[in-house]
Amino acid sequence: MLDFNYYVRTDVRFGKGQIKSLKELVAKYNRQSLGQLGEIKEVKTPNVLLVYGGGSIKKNGIYNDALEALSGCKICELNGIEPNPKIEKIREGAKLCKENDIDIVVAIGGGSVIDTSKVVAAGAYYDGDPWDMVLDSNKIGKVLPVIAILTIAATGSECNKNAVVSNMETNEKLGTSSKEFIPRAAICDPTYLFSLPAIQTAAGTADIMSHTFEQYFRKDTGAYLTQSFCESILKTCIKYCPVALQEPDNYEARANLMWASTTALNSLMSCGTGGAWTCHPIEHELSAYYDITHGVGLAIVTPRWMRYILNKDTVLKFAQYGHNVWNIRGELDSIDGLSKGELSIIANEAINRTEMFFKACGIPMTLTEIGIDDSKIDLMAEDTIKYNDLSNAFVPLTKEDISKILRMCL
Amino acid sequence: MLDFNYYVRTDVRFGKGQIKSLKELVAKYNRQSLGQLGEIKEVKTPNVLLVYGGGSIKKNGIYNDALEALSGCKICELNGIEPNPKIEKIREGAKLCKENDIDIVVAIGGGSVIDTSKVVAAGAYYDGDPWDMVLDSNKIGKVLPVIAILTIAATGSECNKNAVVSNMETNEKLGTSSKEFIPRAAICDPTYLFSLPAIQTAAGTADIMSHTFEQYFRKDTGAYLTQSFCESILKTCIKYCPVALQEPDNYEARANLMWASTTALNSLMSCGTGGAWTCHPIEHELSAYYDITHGVGLAIVTPRWMRYILNKDTVLKFAQYGHNVWNIRGELDSIDGLSKGELSIIANEAINRTEMFFKACGIPMTLTEIGIDDSKIDLMAEDTIKYNDLSNAFVPLTKEDISKILRMCL
């Protein structure tokens, strides 16, 4: 088991109607009450920057609930945040923070909105172009407190230090990170997921599962407990995504998926393991070039990546996945004694089931179906390597490997 | 899934040699740097109260490592903390904090030392007798920051808000709790467990498993993910406790047990479930009257409690435990369709295996073996009910029920 630092300070309020906590959370965690202003001469009602995407939160009532909870505060808005959030919006948000003496950023949305809010919150204290902080996380200094109100189960951004931002001018989609990015509080209300379109439920689940796969398929470091937690999340997604698709307002299904999305990426699933991610870097290039839905890209890439890297060195791990998550050869207490041939059967079956699962959830499972041909595959493969160090991945990949994996996705 | 608040602020540094972080952690989390002193005129080197048990940390070098990391700080000591920590020591510690202007409490030990430190840290700000805060948690106000350095895998106290304190004059062992009790940081070095006596390894594991059982055997609220996490912890204990007993310096085994102890009781295992604990309240009376090792008492009580409450309403849960943790009837993807008779076979087998597991770990499995006869059983049963509300437990128990369970343990 490798050494690790586990630190998640987020005050999570989980359940139906938790928006009622927003008033208390803003009072508790704004930069005045946290002492981030230095010596406070006079406590004033906090100024809030409200960040969100399109109009869906106005239709489903979340927007009004938030405004009500924030009554009395001066509120500025940064809206129209798109999937694969763009640096332009962050520049705009940082400017708003400076001009309006903002004390706290409230993000209502999924990963795009929360990631935007994190970099905006850092931009409030940064004199240069916020893109600098994406290119170099060392440039991130002080950060305004962020509260996340989650509207989709996918990202995990509400409890972690990461943000991913796109720059369409340069076709770059890059991650940056800082402990100061970790939101101070998160409101997770599973009923907010009831109105999600089916494809977002499915793609969100693919995202949760991919986050987990990225941390599960690692070189063995003996972190058994962490790996077993990963299996719990995968089983939860497999159990409840079909239920949520069938019955969009099934609270139990939505709640389990929502909590899975948080725990999958609050660093708990990598305690004691190490190494680089693979499918996310590849998918980030698909999104950077074609602006596709992140979770759809992940669902397409993942099973092909699994098949491509399956070999005699990795077969045990894939067989463990098949045994522990899909209950293949469940009658065995352990698969440790099996031959490579027997392990290979379990491994292949597990990969097939993974692909069939995504397909059954209604996700288009080829790049062709979502309008991507092979014209930019080599370019995307090159950029994946350019912006990410995959030499430390579960199986290190070259540019040529990535091109081949992407061609398997056509 | 019930509503919940998940909030664990502890900065966990996990791994070999993490004591090197102590200097940084004390600088970061003492009450001056946290702003708990109000306006600070002049930053001074923090004053530290060092809390520990007997001499074992002096033998194994932890004490010297800590002193080295704290060089330059004024250090006071509160030592001689015993298992089932006593209120007298807390009174002494609170007095030391006040007289020496203590800025931070550093606890080196297990649950007894950390729990003592929490109440001492609150006592630093409390004018009355600290026992008041055990009897009534509302009396806990400000609390000095606490850093825990773990020397046994059992308690979970390093990342939670609870403390249990004994008052031998009144035969009371009671819990109290406050969010302010949550330690600011924890140093978890699995190599510190290498020198533990076998019985402490076994009893510590029984404690971890009992914490998990208390949260796992709950009325079904649909918190599938949380319950699956519980199963991961139980499987980890079952896998690694025998290894640690066989090879005391097996790092992988110690590390998995240590992380299991933290995650079992940092509130993650009760997210979305509710209800009262059972075996801990019963065991607390055994400890209060006979001062026995907490984990031994739990191992003795647990299987008898399981057998006593096994009935047609609880059989499904026990069978799930047998299926998911012990892989009984592992060939089945789910046991949902089985008859009550079939479920009962799995359930009984699971309970038997639990008892055999504790026995195989070398824990004395009857009260008789540890010198307890039936003379005070009814008194202890009465006190269990007096100090705990078990009406909301997985299966509510009366005084008579508890007497019967304790007699099954003789």
PDB file of N, CA, C and O in Angstrom, chain A residues 228-281:
ATOM      1  N   SER A 228     -11.551  -2.856  -2.980  1.00  0.00           N
ATOM      2  CA  SER A 228     -12.863  -3.422  -2.679  1.00  0.00           C
ATOM      3  C   SER A 228     -13.926  -2.317  -2.639  1.00  0.00           C
ATOM      4  O   SER A 228     -15.059  -2.510  -3.093  1.00  0.00           O
ATOM      5  N   PHE A 229     -13.563  -1.150  -2.116  1.00  0.00           N
ATOM      6  CA  PHE A 229     -14.479   0.000  -2.168  1.00  0.00           C
ATOM      7  C   PHE A 229     -14.828   0.327  -3.626  1.00  0.00           C
ATOM      8  O   PHE A 229     -15.966   0.658  -3.953  1.00  0.00           O
ATOM      9  N   CYS A 230     -13.822   0.273  -4.497  1.00  0.00           N
ATOM     10  CA  CYS A 230     -14.065   0.528  -5.927  1.00  0.00           C
ATOM     11  C   CYS A 230     -15.110  -0.450  -6.470  1.00  0.00           C
ATOM     12  O   CYS A 230     -16.022  -0.060  -7.215  1.00  0.00           O
ATOM     13  N   GLU A 231     -14.978  -1.706  -6.086  1.00  0.00           N
ATOM     14  CA  GLU A 231     -15.933  -2.713  -6.563  1.00  0.00           C
ATOM     15  C   GLU A 231     -17.349  -2.396  -6.078  1.00  0.00           C
ATOM     16  O   GLU A 231     -18.320  -2.599  -6.797  1.00  0.00           O
ATOM     17  N   SER A 232     -17.449  -1.869  -4.863  1.00  0.00           N
ATOM     18  CA  SER A 232     -18.765  -1.479  -4.337  1.00  0.00           C
ATOM     19  C   SER A 232     -19.402  -0.403  -5.216  1.00  0.00           C
ATOM     20  O   SER A 232     -20.606  -0.439  -5.495  1.00  0.00           O
ATOM     21  N   ILE A 233     -18.605   0.547  -5.636  1.00  0.00           N
ATOM     22  CA  ILE A 233     -19.143   1.621  -6.475  1.00  0.00           C
ATOM     23  C   ILE A 233     -19.571   1.071  -7.832  1.00  0.00           C
ATOM     24  O   ILE A 233     -20.652   1.396  -8.341  1.00  0.00           O
ATOM     25  N   LEU A 234     -18.742   0.215  -8.414  1.00  0.00           N
ATOM     26  CA  LEU A 234     -19.093  -0.352  -9.713  1.00  0.00           C
ATOM     27  C   LEU A 234     -20.384  -1.162  -9.622  1.00  0.00           C
ATOM     28  O   LEU A 234     -21.276  -1.033 -10.468  1.00  0.00           O
ATOM     29  N   LYS A 235     -20.516  -1.976  -8.564  1.00  0.00           N
ATOM     30  CA  LYS A 235     -21.740  -2.773  -8.392  1.00  0.00           C
ATOM     31  C   LYS A 235     -22.967  -1.869  -8.217  1.00  0.00           C
ATOM     32  O   LYS A 235     -24.049  -2.169  -8.710  1.00  0.00           O
ATOM     33  N   THR A 236     -22.756  -0.761  -7.510  1.00  0.00           N
ATOM     34  CA  THR A 236     -23.854   0.185  -7.297  1.00  0.00           C
ATOM     35  C   THR A 236     -24.322   0.775  -8.627  1.00  0.00           C
ATOM     36  O   THR A 236     -25.525   0.894  -8.880  1.00  0.00           O
ATOM     37  N   CYS A 237     -23.386   1.155  -9.475  1.00  0.00           N
ATOM     38  CA  CYS A 237     -23.745   1.722 -10.786  1.00  0.00           C
ATOM     39  C   CYS A 237     -24.480   0.685 -11.632  1.00  0.00           C
ATOM     40  O   CYS A 237     -25.477   0.997 -12.280  1.00  0.00           O
ATOM     41  N   ILE A 238     -23.983  -0.535 -11.617  1.00  0.00           N
ATOM     42  CA  ILE A 238     -24.571  -1.596 -12.439  1.00  0.00           C
ATOM     43  C   ILE A 238     -25.982  -1.922 -11.952  1.00  0.00           C
ATOM     44  O   ILE A 238     -26.880  -2.206 -12.726  1.00  0.00           O
ATOM     45  N   LYS A 239     -26.169  -1.844 -10.639  1.00  0.00           N
ATOM     46  CA  LYS A 239     -27.490  -2.149 -10.068  1.00  0.00           C
ATOM     47  C   LYS A 239     -28.501  -1.029 -10.330  1.00  0.00           C
ATOM     48  O   LYS A 239     -29.647  -1.292 -10.666  1.00  0.00           O
ATOM     49  N   TYR A 240     -28.055   0.206 -10.153  1.00  0.00           N
ATOM     50  CA  TYR A 240     -29.047   1.282 -10.097  1.00  0.00           C
ATOM     51  C   TYR A 240     -29.228   2.108 -11.369  1.00  0.00           C
ATOM     52  O   TYR A 240     -30.259   2.767 -11.528  1.00  0.00           O
ATOM     53  N   CYS A 241     -28.253   2.115 -12.287  1.00  0.00           N
ATOM     54  CA  CYS A 241     -28.464   2.912 -13.497  1.00  0.00           C
ATOM     55  C   CYS A 241     -29.680   2.409 -14.282  1.00  0.00           C
ATOM     56  O   CYS A 241     -30.525   3.211 -14.678  1.00  0.00           O
ATOM     57  N   PRO A 242     -29.808   1.110 -14.486  1.00  0.00           N
ATOM     58  CA  PRO A 242     -31.005   0.630 -15.205  1.00  0.00           C
ATOM     59  C   PRO A 242     -32.305   1.007 -14.478  1.00  0.00           C
ATOM     60  O   PRO A 242     -33.311   1.312 -15.123  1.00  0.00           O
ATOM     61  N   VAL A 243     -32.289   0.980 -13.152  1.00  0.00           N
ATOM     62  CA  VAL A 243     -33.488   1.352 -12.392  1.00  0.00           C
ATOM     63  C   VAL A 243     -33.825   2.829 -12.636  1.00  0.00           C
ATOM     64  O   VAL A 243     -34.981   3.190 -12.888  1.00  0.00           O
ATOM     65  N   ALA A 244     -32.805   3.677 -12.577  1.00  0.00           N
ATOM     66  CA  ALA A 244     -33.033   5.120 -12.770  1.00  0.00           C
ATOM     67  C   ALA A 244     -33.519   5.407 -14.184  1.00  0.00           C
ATOM     68  O   ALA A 244     -34.323   6.333 -14.401  1.00  0.00           O
ATOM     69  N   LEU A 245     -33.058   4.627 -15.153  1.00  0.00           N
ATOM     70  CA  LEU A 245     -33.518   4.829 -16.532  1.00  0.00           C
ATOM     71  C   LEU A 245     -34.975   4.401 -16.686  1.00  0.00           C
ATOM     72  O   LEU A 245     -35.760   5.039 -17.392  1.00  0.00           O
ATOM     73  N   GLN A 246     -35.321   3.333 -16.010  1.00  0.00           N
ATOM     74  CA  GLN A 246     -36.694   2.781 -16.072  1.00  0.00           C
ATOM     75  C   GLN A 246     -37.662   3.656 -15.288  1.00  0.00           C
ATOM     76  O   GLN A 246     -38.768   3.935 -15.735  1.00  0.00           O
ATOM     77  N   GLU A 247     -37.226   4.056 -14.093  1.00  0.00           N
ATOM     78  CA  GLU A 247     -38.078   4.878 -13.204  1.00  0.00           C
ATOM     79  C   GLU A 247     -37.281   6.109 -12.785  1.00  0.00           C
ATOM     80  O   GLU A 247     -36.613   6.098 -11.758  1.00  0.00           O
ATOM     81  N   PRO A 248     -37.357   7.178 -13.589  1.00  0.00           N
ATOM     82  CA  PRO A 248     -36.505   8.353 -13.322  1.00  0.00           C
ATOM     83  C   PRO A 248     -36.669   8.941 -11.917  1.00  0.00           C
ATOM     84  O   PRO A 248     -35.756   9.590 -11.425  1.00  0.00           O
ATOM     85  N   ASP A 249     -37.821   8.718 -11.290  1.00  0.00           N
ATOM     86  CA  ASP A 249     -37.996   9.301  -9.955  1.00  0.00           C
ATOM     87  C   ASP A 249     -37.875   8.248  -8.856  1.00  0.00           C
ATOM     88  O   ASP A 249     -38.456   8.399  -7.780  1.00  0.00           O
ATOM     89  N   ASN A 250     -37.106   7.222  -9.102  1.00  0.00           N
ATOM     90  CA  ASN A 250     -36.829   6.241  -8.056  1.00  0.00           C
ATOM     91  C   ASN A 250     -35.746   6.816  -7.134  1.00  0.00           C
ATOM     92  O   ASN A 250     -34.576   6.923  -7.500  1.00  0.00           O
ATOM     93  N   TYR A 251     -36.168   7.193  -5.933  1.00  0.00           N
ATOM     94  CA  TYR A 251     -35.257   7.900  -5.020  1.00  0.00           C
ATOM     95  C   TYR A 251     -34.060   7.055  -4.639  1.00  0.00           C
ATOM     96  O   TYR A 251     -32.913   7.529  -4.641  1.00  0.00           O
ATOM     97  N   GLU A 252     -34.304   5.794  -4.325  1.00  0.00           N
ATOM     98  CA  GLU A 252     -33.203   4.918  -3.907  1.00  0.00           C
ATOM     99  C   GLU A 252     -32.125   4.816  -4.985  1.00  0.00           C
ATOM    100  O   GLU A 252     -30.925   4.900  -4.703  1.00  0.00           O
ATOM    101  N   ALA A 253     -32.571   4.666  -6.235  1.00  0.00           N
ATOM    102  CA  ALA A 253     -31.610   4.555  -7.342  1.00  0.00           C
ATOM    103  C   ALA A 253     -30.829   5.858  -7.506  1.00  0.00           C
ATOM    104  O   ALA A 253     -29.594   5.857  -7.610  1.00  0.00           O
ATOM    105  N   ARG A 254     -31.542   6.971  -7.521  1.00  0.00           N
ATOM    106  CA  ARG A 254     -30.867   8.263  -7.695  1.00  0.00           C
ATOM    107  C   ARG A 254     -29.910   8.552  -6.543  1.00  0.00           C
ATOM    108  O   ARG A 254     -28.819   9.099  -6.749  1.00  0.00           O
ATOM    109  N   ALA A 255     -30.345   8.231  -5.327  1.00  0.00           N
ATOM    110  CA  ALA A 255     -29.513   8.526  -4.150  1.00  0.00           C
ATOM    111  C   ALA A 255     -28.232   7.689  -4.179  1.00  0.00           C
ATOM    112  O   ALA A 255     -27.141   8.199  -3.915  1.00  0.00           O
ATOM    113  N   ASN A 256     -28.362   6.431  -4.522  1.00  0.00           N
ATOM    114  CA  ASN A 256     -27.169   5.589  -4.582  1.00  0.00           C
ATOM    115  C   ASN A 256     -26.215   6.052  -5.678  1.00  0.00           C
ATOM    116  O   ASN A 256     -24.998   6.076  -5.482  1.00  0.00           O
ATOM    117  N   LEU A 257     -26.759   6.430  -6.834  1.00  0.00           N
ATOM    118  CA  LEU A 257     -25.893   6.921  -7.915  1.00  0.00           C
ATOM    119  C   LEU A 257     -25.226   8.234  -7.520  1.00  0.00           C
ATOM    120  O   LEU A 257     -24.054   8.476  -7.794  1.00  0.00           O
ATOM    121  N   MET A 258     -25.984   9.086  -6.840  1.00  0.00           N
ATOM    122  CA  MET A 258     -25.435  10.386  -6.455  1.00  0.00           C
ATOM    123  C   MET A 258     -24.294  10.228  -5.450  1.00  0.00           C
ATOM    124  O   MET A 258     -23.251  10.865  -5.574  1.00  0.00           O
ATOM    125  N   TRP A 259     -24.491   9.360  -4.482  1.00  0.00           N
ATOM    126  CA  TRP A 259     -23.443   9.154  -3.480  1.00  0.00           C
ATOM    127  C   TRP A 259     -22.254   8.402  -4.096  1.00  0.00           C
ATOM    128  O   TRP A 259     -21.101   8.643  -3.744  1.00  0.00           O
ATOM    129  N   ALA A 260     -22.544   7.526  -5.061  1.00  0.00           N
ATOM    130  CA  ALA A 260     -21.454   6.848  -5.778  1.00  0.00           C
ATOM    131  C   ALA A 260     -20.602   7.870  -6.529  1.00  0.00           C
ATOM    132  O   ALA A 260     -19.377   7.767  -6.563  1.00  0.00           O
ATOM    133  N   SER A 261     -21.244   8.860  -7.122  1.00  0.00           N
ATOM    134  CA  SER A 261     -20.485   9.851  -7.893  1.00  0.00           C
ATOM    135  C   SER A 261     -19.550  10.647  -6.991  1.00  0.00           C
ATOM    136  O   SER A 261     -18.418  10.955  -7.369  1.00  0.00           O
ATOM    137  N   THR A 262     -19.998  10.946  -5.781  1.00  0.00           N
ATOM    138  CA  THR A 262     -19.146  11.694  -4.848  1.00  0.00           C
ATOM    139  C   THR A 262     -17.991  10.836  -4.347  1.00  0.00           C
ATOM    140  O   THR A 262     -16.826  11.244  -4.396  1.00  0.00           O
ATOM    141  N   THR A 263     -18.315   9.638  -3.882  1.00  0.00           N
ATOM    142  CA  THR A 263     -17.272   8.797  -3.285  1.00  0.00           C
ATOM    143  C   THR A 263     -16.288   8.277  -4.339  1.00  0.00           C
ATOM    144  O   THR A 263     -15.138   7.990  -4.023  1.00  0.00           O
ATOM    145  N   ALA A 264     -16.733   8.177  -5.594  1.00  0.00           N
ATOM    146  CA  ALA A 264     -15.835   7.681  -6.642  1.00  0.00           C
ATOM    147  C   ALA A 264     -14.674   8.629  -6.882  1.00  0.00           C
ATOM    148  O   ALA A 264     -13.620   8.212  -7.364  1.00  0.00           O
ATOM    149  N   LEU A 265     -14.880   9.903  -6.552  1.00  0.00           N
ATOM    150  CA  LEU A 265     -13.825  10.857  -6.906  1.00  0.00           C
ATOM    151  C   LEU A 265     -13.516  11.855  -5.798  1.00  0.00           C
ATOM    152  O   LEU A 265     -13.195  13.012  -6.049  1.00  0.00           O
ATOM    153  N   ASN A 266     -13.645  11.397  -4.533  1.00  0.00           N
ATOM    154  CA  ASN A 266     -13.217  12.275  -3.437  1.00  0.00           C
ATOM    155  C   ASN A 266     -11.873  11.801  -2.887  1.00  0.00           C
ATOM    156  O   ASN A 266     -11.525  12.116  -1.760  1.00  0.00           O
ATOM    157  N   SER A 267     -11.176  11.024  -3.679  1.00  0.00           N
ATOM    158  CA  SER A 267      -9.815  10.510  -3.411  1.00  0.00           C
ATOM    159  C   SER A 267      -9.794   9.246  -2.562  1.00  0.00           C
ATOM    160  O   SER A 267      -8.757   8.600  -2.419  1.00  0.00           O
ATOM    161  N   LEU A 268     -10.951   8.853  -2.026  1.00  0.00           N
ATOM    162  CA  LEU A 268     -11.034   7.620  -1.239  1.00  0.00           C
ATOM    163  C   LEU A 268     -10.672   6.398  -2.086  1.00  0.00           C
ATOM    164  O   LEU A 268     -10.118   5.426  -1.568  1.00  0.00           O
ATOM    165  N   MET A 269     -10.988   6.447  -3.379  1.00  0.00           N
ATOM    166  CA  MET A 269     -10.785   5.278  -4.237  1.00  0.00           C
ATOM    167  C   MET A 269      -9.339   5.153  -4.740  1.00  0.00           C
ATOM    168  O   MET A 269      -9.035   4.242  -5.512  1.00  0.00           O
ATOM    169  N   SER A 270      -8.487   6.091  -4.336  1.00  0.00           N
ATOM    170  CA  SER A 270      -7.088   5.929  -4.729  1.00  0.00           C
ATOM    171  C   SER A 270      -6.159   5.882  -3.522  1.00  0.00           C
ATOM    172  O   SER A 270      -4.943   5.949  -3.680  1.00  0.00           O
ATOM    173  N   CYS A 271      -6.742   5.747  -2.329  1.00  0.00           N
ATOM    174  CA  CYS A 271      -5.902   5.683  -1.131  1.00  0.00           C
ATOM    175  C   CYS A 271      -5.001   4.453  -1.184  1.00  0.00           C
ATOM    176  O   CYS A 271      -5.482   3.320  -1.151  1.00  0.00           O
ATOM    177  N   GLY A 272      -3.720   4.666  -1.298  1.00  0.00           N
ATOM    178  CA  GLY A 272      -2.778   3.558  -1.274  1.00  0.00           C
ATOM    179  C   GLY A 272      -2.411   3.007  -2.637  1.00  0.00           C
ATOM    180  O   GLY A 272      -1.622   2.075  -2.735  1.00  0.00           O
ATOM    181  N   THR A 273      -3.008   3.552  -3.693  1.00  0.00           N
ATOM    182  CA  THR A 273      -2.616   3.134  -5.039  1.00  0.00           C
ATOM    183  C   THR A 273      -1.994   4.326  -5.751  1.00  0.00           C
ATOM    184  O   THR A 273      -2.109   5.463  -5.293  1.00  0.00           O
ATOM    185  N   GLY A 274      -1.385   4.099  -6.895  1.00  0.00           N
ATOM    186  CA  GLY A 274      -0.771   5.212  -7.610  1.00  0.00           C
ATOM    187  C   GLY A 274      -0.812   4.985  -9.098  1.00  0.00           C
ATOM    188  O   GLY A 274      -1.237   3.932  -9.555  1.00  0.00           O
ATOM    189  N   GLY A 275      -0.381   5.975  -9.833  1.00  0.00           N
ATOM    190  CA  GLY A 275      -0.291   5.810 -11.280  1.00  0.00           C
ATOM    191  C   GLY A 275      -1.234   6.715 -12.032  1.00  0.00           C
ATOM    192  O   GLY A 275      -2.126   7.335 -11.452  1.00  0.00           O
ATOM    193  N   ALA A 276      -1.048   6.751 -13.335  1.00  0.00           N
ATOM    194  CA  ALA A 276      -1.769   7.702 -14.176  1.00  0.00           C
ATOM    195  C   ALA A 276      -3.082   7.133 -14.697  1.00  0.00           C
ATOM    196  O   ALA A 276      -3.255   5.925 -14.797  1.00  0.00           O
ATOM    197  N   TRP A 277      -4.007   8.047 -15.010  1.00  0.00           N
ATOM    198  CA  TRP A 277      -5.258   7.681 -15.650  1.00  0.00           C
ATOM    199  C   TRP A 277      -5.021   7.487 -17.158  1.00  0.00           C
ATOM    200  O   TRP A 277      -4.067   8.020 -17.712  1.00  0.00           O
ATOM    201  N   THR A 278      -5.930   6.782 -17.816  1.00  0.00           N
ATOM    202  CA  THR A 278      -5.757   6.531 -19.243  1.00  0.00           C
ATOM    203  C   THR A 278      -6.959   6.984 -20.077  1.00  0.00           C
ATOM    204  O   THR A 278      -6.823   7.792 -21.000  1.00  0.00           O
ATOM    205  N   CYS A 279      -8.143   6.446 -19.770  1.00  0.00           N
ATOM    206  CA  CYS A 279      -9.304   6.734 -20.623  1.00  0.00           C
ATOM    207  C   CYS A 279      -9.702   8.206 -20.570  1.00  0.00           C
ATOM    208  O   CYS A 279     -10.129   8.767 -21.573  1.00  0.00           O
ATOM    209  N   HIS A 280      -9.572   8.825 -19.408  1.00  0.00           N
ATOM    210  CA  HIS A 280      -9.911  10.242 -19.321  1.00  0.00           C
ATOM    211  C   HIS A 280      -9.018  11.101 -20.223  1.00  0.00           C
ATOM    212  O   HIS A 280      -9.534  11.941 -20.968  1.00  0.00           O
ATOM    213  N   PRO A 281      -7.712  10.935 -20.165  1.00  0.00           N
ATOM    214  CA  PRO A 281      -6.878  11.715 -21.096  1.00  0.00           C
ATOM    215  C   PRO A 281      -7.264  11.488 -22.565  1.00  0.00           C
ATOM    216  O   PRO A 281      -7.295  12.438 -23.343  1.00  0.00           O
TER     217      PRO A 281
END
